[in-house]
PDB file of N, CA and C in Angstrom:
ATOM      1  N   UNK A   1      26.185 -13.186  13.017  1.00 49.00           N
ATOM      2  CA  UNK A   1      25.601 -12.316  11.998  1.00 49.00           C
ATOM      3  C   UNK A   1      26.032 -12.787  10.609  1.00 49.00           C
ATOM      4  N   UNK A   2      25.191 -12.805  10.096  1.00 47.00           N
ATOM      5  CA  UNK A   2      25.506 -13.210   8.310  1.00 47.00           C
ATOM      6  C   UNK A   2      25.175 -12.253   7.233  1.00 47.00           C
ATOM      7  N   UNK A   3      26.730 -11.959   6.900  1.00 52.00           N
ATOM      8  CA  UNK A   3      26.745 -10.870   5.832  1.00 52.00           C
ATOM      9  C   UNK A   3      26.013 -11.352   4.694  1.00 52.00           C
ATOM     10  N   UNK A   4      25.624 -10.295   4.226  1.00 53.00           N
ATOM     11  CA  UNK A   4      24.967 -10.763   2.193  1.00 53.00           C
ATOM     12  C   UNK A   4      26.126 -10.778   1.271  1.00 53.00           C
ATOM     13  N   UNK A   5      25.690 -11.914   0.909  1.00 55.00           N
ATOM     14  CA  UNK A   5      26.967 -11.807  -0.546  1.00 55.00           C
ATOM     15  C   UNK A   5      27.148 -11.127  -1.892  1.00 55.00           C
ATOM     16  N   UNK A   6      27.748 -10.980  -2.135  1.00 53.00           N
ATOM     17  CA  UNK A   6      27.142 -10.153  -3.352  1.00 53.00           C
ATOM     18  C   UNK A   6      27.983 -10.895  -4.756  1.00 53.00           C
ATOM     19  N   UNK A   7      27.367 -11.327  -5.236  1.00 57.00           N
ATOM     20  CA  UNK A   7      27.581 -11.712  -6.565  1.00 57.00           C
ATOM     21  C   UNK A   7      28.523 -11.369  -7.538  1.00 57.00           C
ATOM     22  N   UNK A   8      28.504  -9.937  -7.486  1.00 60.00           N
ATOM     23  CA  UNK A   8      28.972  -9.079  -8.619  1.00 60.00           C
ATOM     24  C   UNK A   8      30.336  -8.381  -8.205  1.00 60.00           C
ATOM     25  N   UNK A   9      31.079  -9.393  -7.116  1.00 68.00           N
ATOM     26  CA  UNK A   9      32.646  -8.864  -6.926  1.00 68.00           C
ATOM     27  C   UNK A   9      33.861  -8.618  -7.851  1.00 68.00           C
ATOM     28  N   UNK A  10      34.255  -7.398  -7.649  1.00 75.00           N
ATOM     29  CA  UNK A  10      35.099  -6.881  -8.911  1.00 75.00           C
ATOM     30  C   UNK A  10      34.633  -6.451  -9.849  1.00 75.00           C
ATOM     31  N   UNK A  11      33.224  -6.432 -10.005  1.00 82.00           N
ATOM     32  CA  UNK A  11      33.191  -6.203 -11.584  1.00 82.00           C
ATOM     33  C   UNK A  11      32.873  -4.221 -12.009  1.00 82.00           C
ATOM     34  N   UNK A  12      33.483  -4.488 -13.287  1.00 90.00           N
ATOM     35  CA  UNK A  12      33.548  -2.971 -13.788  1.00 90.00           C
ATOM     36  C   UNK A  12      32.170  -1.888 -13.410  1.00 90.00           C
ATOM     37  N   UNK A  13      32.073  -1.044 -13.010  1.00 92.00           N
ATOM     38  CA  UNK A  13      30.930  -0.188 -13.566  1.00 92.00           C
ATOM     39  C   UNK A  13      30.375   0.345 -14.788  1.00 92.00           C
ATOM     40  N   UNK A  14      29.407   0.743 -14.630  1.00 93.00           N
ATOM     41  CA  UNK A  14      29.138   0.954 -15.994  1.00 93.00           C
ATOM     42  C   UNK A  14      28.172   2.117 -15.582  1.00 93.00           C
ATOM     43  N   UNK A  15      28.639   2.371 -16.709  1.00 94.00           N
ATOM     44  CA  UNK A  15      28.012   4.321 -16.944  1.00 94.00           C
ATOM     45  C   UNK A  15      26.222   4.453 -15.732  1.00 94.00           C
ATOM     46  N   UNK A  16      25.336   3.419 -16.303  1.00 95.00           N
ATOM     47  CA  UNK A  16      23.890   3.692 -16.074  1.00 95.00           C
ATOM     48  C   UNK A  16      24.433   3.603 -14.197  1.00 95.00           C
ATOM     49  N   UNK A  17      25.299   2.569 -13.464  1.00 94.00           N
ATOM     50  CA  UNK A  17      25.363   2.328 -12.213  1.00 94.00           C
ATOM     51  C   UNK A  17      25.939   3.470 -11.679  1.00 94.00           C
ATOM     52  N   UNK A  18      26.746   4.199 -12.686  1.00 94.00           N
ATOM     53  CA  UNK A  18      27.184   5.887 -11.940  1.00 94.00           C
ATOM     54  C   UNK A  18      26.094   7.018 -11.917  1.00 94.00           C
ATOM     55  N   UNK A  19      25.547   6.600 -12.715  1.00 95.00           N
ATOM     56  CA  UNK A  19      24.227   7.669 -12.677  1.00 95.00           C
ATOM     57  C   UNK A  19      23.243   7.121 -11.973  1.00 95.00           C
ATOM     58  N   UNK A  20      23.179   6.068 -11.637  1.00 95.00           N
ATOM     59  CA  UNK A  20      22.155   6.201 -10.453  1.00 95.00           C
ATOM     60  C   UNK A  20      22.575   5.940  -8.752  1.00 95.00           C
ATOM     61  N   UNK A  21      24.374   5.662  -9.205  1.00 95.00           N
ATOM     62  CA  UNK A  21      25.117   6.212  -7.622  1.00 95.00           C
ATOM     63  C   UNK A  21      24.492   7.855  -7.420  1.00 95.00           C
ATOM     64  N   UNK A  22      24.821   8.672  -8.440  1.00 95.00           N
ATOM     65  CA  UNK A  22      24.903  10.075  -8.007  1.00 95.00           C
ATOM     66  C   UNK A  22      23.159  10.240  -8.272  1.00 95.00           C
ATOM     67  N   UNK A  23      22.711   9.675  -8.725  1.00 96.00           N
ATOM     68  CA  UNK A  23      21.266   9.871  -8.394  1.00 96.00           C
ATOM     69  C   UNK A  23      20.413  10.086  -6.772  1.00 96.00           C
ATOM     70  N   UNK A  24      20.923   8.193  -6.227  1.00 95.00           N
ATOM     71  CA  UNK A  24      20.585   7.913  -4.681  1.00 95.00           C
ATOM     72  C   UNK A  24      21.521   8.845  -3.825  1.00 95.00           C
ATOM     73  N   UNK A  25      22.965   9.209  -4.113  1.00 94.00           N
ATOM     74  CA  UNK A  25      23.639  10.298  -3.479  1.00 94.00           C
ATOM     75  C   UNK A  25      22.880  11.170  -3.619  1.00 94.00           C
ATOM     76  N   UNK A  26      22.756  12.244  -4.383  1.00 93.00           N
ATOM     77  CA  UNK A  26      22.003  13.324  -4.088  1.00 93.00           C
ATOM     78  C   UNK A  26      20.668  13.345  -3.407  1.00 93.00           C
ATOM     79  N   UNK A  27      19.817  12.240  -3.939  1.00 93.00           N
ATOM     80  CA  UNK A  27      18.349  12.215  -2.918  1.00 93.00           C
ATOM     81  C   UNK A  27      18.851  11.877  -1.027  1.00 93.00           C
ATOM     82  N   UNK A  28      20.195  11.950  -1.008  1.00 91.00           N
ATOM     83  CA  UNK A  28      20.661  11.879   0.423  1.00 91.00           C
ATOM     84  C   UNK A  28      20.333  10.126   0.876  1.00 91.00           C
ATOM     85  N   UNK A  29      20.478   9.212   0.553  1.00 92.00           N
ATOM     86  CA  UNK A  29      20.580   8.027   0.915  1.00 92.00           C
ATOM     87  C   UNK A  29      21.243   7.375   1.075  1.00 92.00           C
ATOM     88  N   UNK A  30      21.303   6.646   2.797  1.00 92.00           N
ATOM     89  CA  UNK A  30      22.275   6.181   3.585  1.00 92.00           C
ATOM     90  C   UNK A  30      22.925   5.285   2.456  1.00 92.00           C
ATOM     91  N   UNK A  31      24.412   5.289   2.942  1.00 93.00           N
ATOM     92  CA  UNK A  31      24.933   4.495   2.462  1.00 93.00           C
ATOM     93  C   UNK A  31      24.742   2.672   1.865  1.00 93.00           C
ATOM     94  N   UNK A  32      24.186   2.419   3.180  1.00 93.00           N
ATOM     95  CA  UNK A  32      23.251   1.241   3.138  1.00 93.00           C
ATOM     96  C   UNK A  32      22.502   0.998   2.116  1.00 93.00           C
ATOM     97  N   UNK A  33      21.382   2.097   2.607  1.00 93.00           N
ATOM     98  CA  UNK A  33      20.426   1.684   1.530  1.00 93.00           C
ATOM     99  C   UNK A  33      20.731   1.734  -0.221  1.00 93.00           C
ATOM    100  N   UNK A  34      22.452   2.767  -0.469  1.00 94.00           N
ATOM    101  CA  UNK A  34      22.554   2.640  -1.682  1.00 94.00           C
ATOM    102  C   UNK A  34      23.201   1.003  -2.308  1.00 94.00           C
ATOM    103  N   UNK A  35      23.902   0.785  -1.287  1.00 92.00           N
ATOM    104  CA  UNK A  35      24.441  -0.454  -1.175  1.00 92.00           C
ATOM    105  C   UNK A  35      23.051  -1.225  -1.700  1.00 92.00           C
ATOM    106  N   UNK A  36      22.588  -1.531  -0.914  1.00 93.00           N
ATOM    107  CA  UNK A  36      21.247  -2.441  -1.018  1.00 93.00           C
ATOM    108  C   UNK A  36      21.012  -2.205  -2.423  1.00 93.00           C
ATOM    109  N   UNK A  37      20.423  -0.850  -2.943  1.00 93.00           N
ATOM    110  CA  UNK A  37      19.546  -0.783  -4.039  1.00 93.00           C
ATOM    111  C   UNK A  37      20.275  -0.953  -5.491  1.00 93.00           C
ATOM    112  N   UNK A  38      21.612  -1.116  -5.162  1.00 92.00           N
ATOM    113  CA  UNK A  38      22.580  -1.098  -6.438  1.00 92.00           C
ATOM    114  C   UNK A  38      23.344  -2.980  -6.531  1.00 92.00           C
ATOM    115  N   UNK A  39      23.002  -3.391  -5.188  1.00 91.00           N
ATOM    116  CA  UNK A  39      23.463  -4.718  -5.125  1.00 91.00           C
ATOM    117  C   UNK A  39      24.786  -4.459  -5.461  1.00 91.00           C
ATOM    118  N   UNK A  40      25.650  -4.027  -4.700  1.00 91.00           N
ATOM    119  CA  UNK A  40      26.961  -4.132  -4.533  1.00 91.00           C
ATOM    120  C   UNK A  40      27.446  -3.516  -2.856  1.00 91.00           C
ATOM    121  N   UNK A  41      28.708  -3.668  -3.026  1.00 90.00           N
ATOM    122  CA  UNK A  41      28.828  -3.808  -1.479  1.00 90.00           C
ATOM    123  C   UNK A  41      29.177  -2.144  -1.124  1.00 90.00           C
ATOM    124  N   UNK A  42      28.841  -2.019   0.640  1.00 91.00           N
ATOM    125  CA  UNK A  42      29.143  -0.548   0.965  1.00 91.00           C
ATOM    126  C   UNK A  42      30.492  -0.196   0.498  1.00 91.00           C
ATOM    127  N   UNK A  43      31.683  -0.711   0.934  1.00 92.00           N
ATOM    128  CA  UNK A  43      33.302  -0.492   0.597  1.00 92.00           C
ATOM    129  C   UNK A  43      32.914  -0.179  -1.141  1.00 92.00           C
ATOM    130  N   UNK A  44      32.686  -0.735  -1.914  1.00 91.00           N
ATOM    131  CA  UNK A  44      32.346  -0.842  -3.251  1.00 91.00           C
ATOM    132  C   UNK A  44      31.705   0.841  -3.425  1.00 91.00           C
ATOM    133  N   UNK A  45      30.816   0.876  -3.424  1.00 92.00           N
ATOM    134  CA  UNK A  45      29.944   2.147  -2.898  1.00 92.00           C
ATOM    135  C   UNK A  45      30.720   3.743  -2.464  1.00 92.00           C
ATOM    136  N   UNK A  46      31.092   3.399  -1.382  1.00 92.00           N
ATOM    137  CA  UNK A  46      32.073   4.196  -0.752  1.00 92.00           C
ATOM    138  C   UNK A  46      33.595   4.593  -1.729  1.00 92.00           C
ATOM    139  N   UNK A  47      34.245   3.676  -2.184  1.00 93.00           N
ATOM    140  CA  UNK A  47      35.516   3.858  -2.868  1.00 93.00           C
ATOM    141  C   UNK A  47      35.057   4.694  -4.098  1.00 93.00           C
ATOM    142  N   UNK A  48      33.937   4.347  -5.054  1.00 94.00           N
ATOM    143  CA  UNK A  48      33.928   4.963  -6.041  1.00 94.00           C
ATOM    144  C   UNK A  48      32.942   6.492  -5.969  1.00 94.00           C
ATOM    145  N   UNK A  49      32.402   6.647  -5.131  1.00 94.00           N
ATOM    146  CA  UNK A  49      31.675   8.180  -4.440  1.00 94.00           C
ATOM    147  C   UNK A  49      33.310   9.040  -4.631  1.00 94.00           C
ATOM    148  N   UNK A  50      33.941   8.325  -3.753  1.00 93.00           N
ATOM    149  CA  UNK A  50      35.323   9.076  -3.503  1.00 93.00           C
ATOM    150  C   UNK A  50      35.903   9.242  -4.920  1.00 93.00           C
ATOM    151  N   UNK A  51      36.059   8.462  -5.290  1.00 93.00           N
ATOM    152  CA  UNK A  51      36.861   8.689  -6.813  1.00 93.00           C
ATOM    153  C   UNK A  51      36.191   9.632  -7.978  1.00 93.00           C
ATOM    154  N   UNK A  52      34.948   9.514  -7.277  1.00 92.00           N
ATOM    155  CA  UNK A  52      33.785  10.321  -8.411  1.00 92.00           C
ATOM    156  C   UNK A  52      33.815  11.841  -7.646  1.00 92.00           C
ATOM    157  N   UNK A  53      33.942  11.465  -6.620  1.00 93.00           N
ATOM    158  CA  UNK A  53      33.913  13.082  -5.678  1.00 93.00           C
ATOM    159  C   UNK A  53      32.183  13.175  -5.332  1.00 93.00           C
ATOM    160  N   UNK A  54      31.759  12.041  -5.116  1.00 92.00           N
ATOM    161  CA  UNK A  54      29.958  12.334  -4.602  1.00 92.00           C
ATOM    162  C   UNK A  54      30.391  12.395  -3.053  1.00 92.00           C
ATOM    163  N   UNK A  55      29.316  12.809  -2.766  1.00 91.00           N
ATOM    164  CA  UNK A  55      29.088  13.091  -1.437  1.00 91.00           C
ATOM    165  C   UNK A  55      28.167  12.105  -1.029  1.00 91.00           C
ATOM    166  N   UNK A  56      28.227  11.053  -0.075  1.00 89.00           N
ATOM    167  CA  UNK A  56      27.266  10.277   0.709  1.00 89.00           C
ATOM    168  C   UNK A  56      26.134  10.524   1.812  1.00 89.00           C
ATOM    169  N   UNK A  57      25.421  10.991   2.053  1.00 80.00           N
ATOM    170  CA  UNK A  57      24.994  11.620   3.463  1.00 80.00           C
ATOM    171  C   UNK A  57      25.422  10.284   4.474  1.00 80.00           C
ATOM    172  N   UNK A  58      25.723  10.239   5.267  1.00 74.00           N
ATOM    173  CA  UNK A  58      26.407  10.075   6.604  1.00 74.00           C
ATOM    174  C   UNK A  58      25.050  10.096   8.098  1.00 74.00           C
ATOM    175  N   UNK A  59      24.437   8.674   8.218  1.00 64.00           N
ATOM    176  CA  UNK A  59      23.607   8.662   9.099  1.00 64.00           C
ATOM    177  C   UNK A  59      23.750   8.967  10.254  1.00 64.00           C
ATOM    178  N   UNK A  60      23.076  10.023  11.480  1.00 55.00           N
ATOM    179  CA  UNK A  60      23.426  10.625  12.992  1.00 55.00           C
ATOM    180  C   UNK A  60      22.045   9.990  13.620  1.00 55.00           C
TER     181      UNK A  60
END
């Protein structure tokens, strides 16, 4: 299996990428797909939800 790379390791956020984390969070979108649509990685994704206090929906 071959992971995607992502380009943009380490780098800072910036205001517009938090507002449209808590944007795709609230419309309830898998983690994945926020990953995908923000081009950064899930762990990436995941750590700063937490630090922000968003809520992810969680695919069943």
């Amino acid at each position: 299996m071959v992971t995607e790379r992502f380009e943009r390791h380490r780098q800072p956020w910036t205001s517009e990428e938090l507002q449209k984390l808590k944007l795709l969070a609230g419309k309830g979108m898998a983690l994945k797909a926020i990953a995908k649509a923000m081009t950064r990685s899930e762990e990436s994704i995941k750590d700063r939800a937490k630090l922000d206090g968003i809520g992810i929906a969680k695919l069943r």
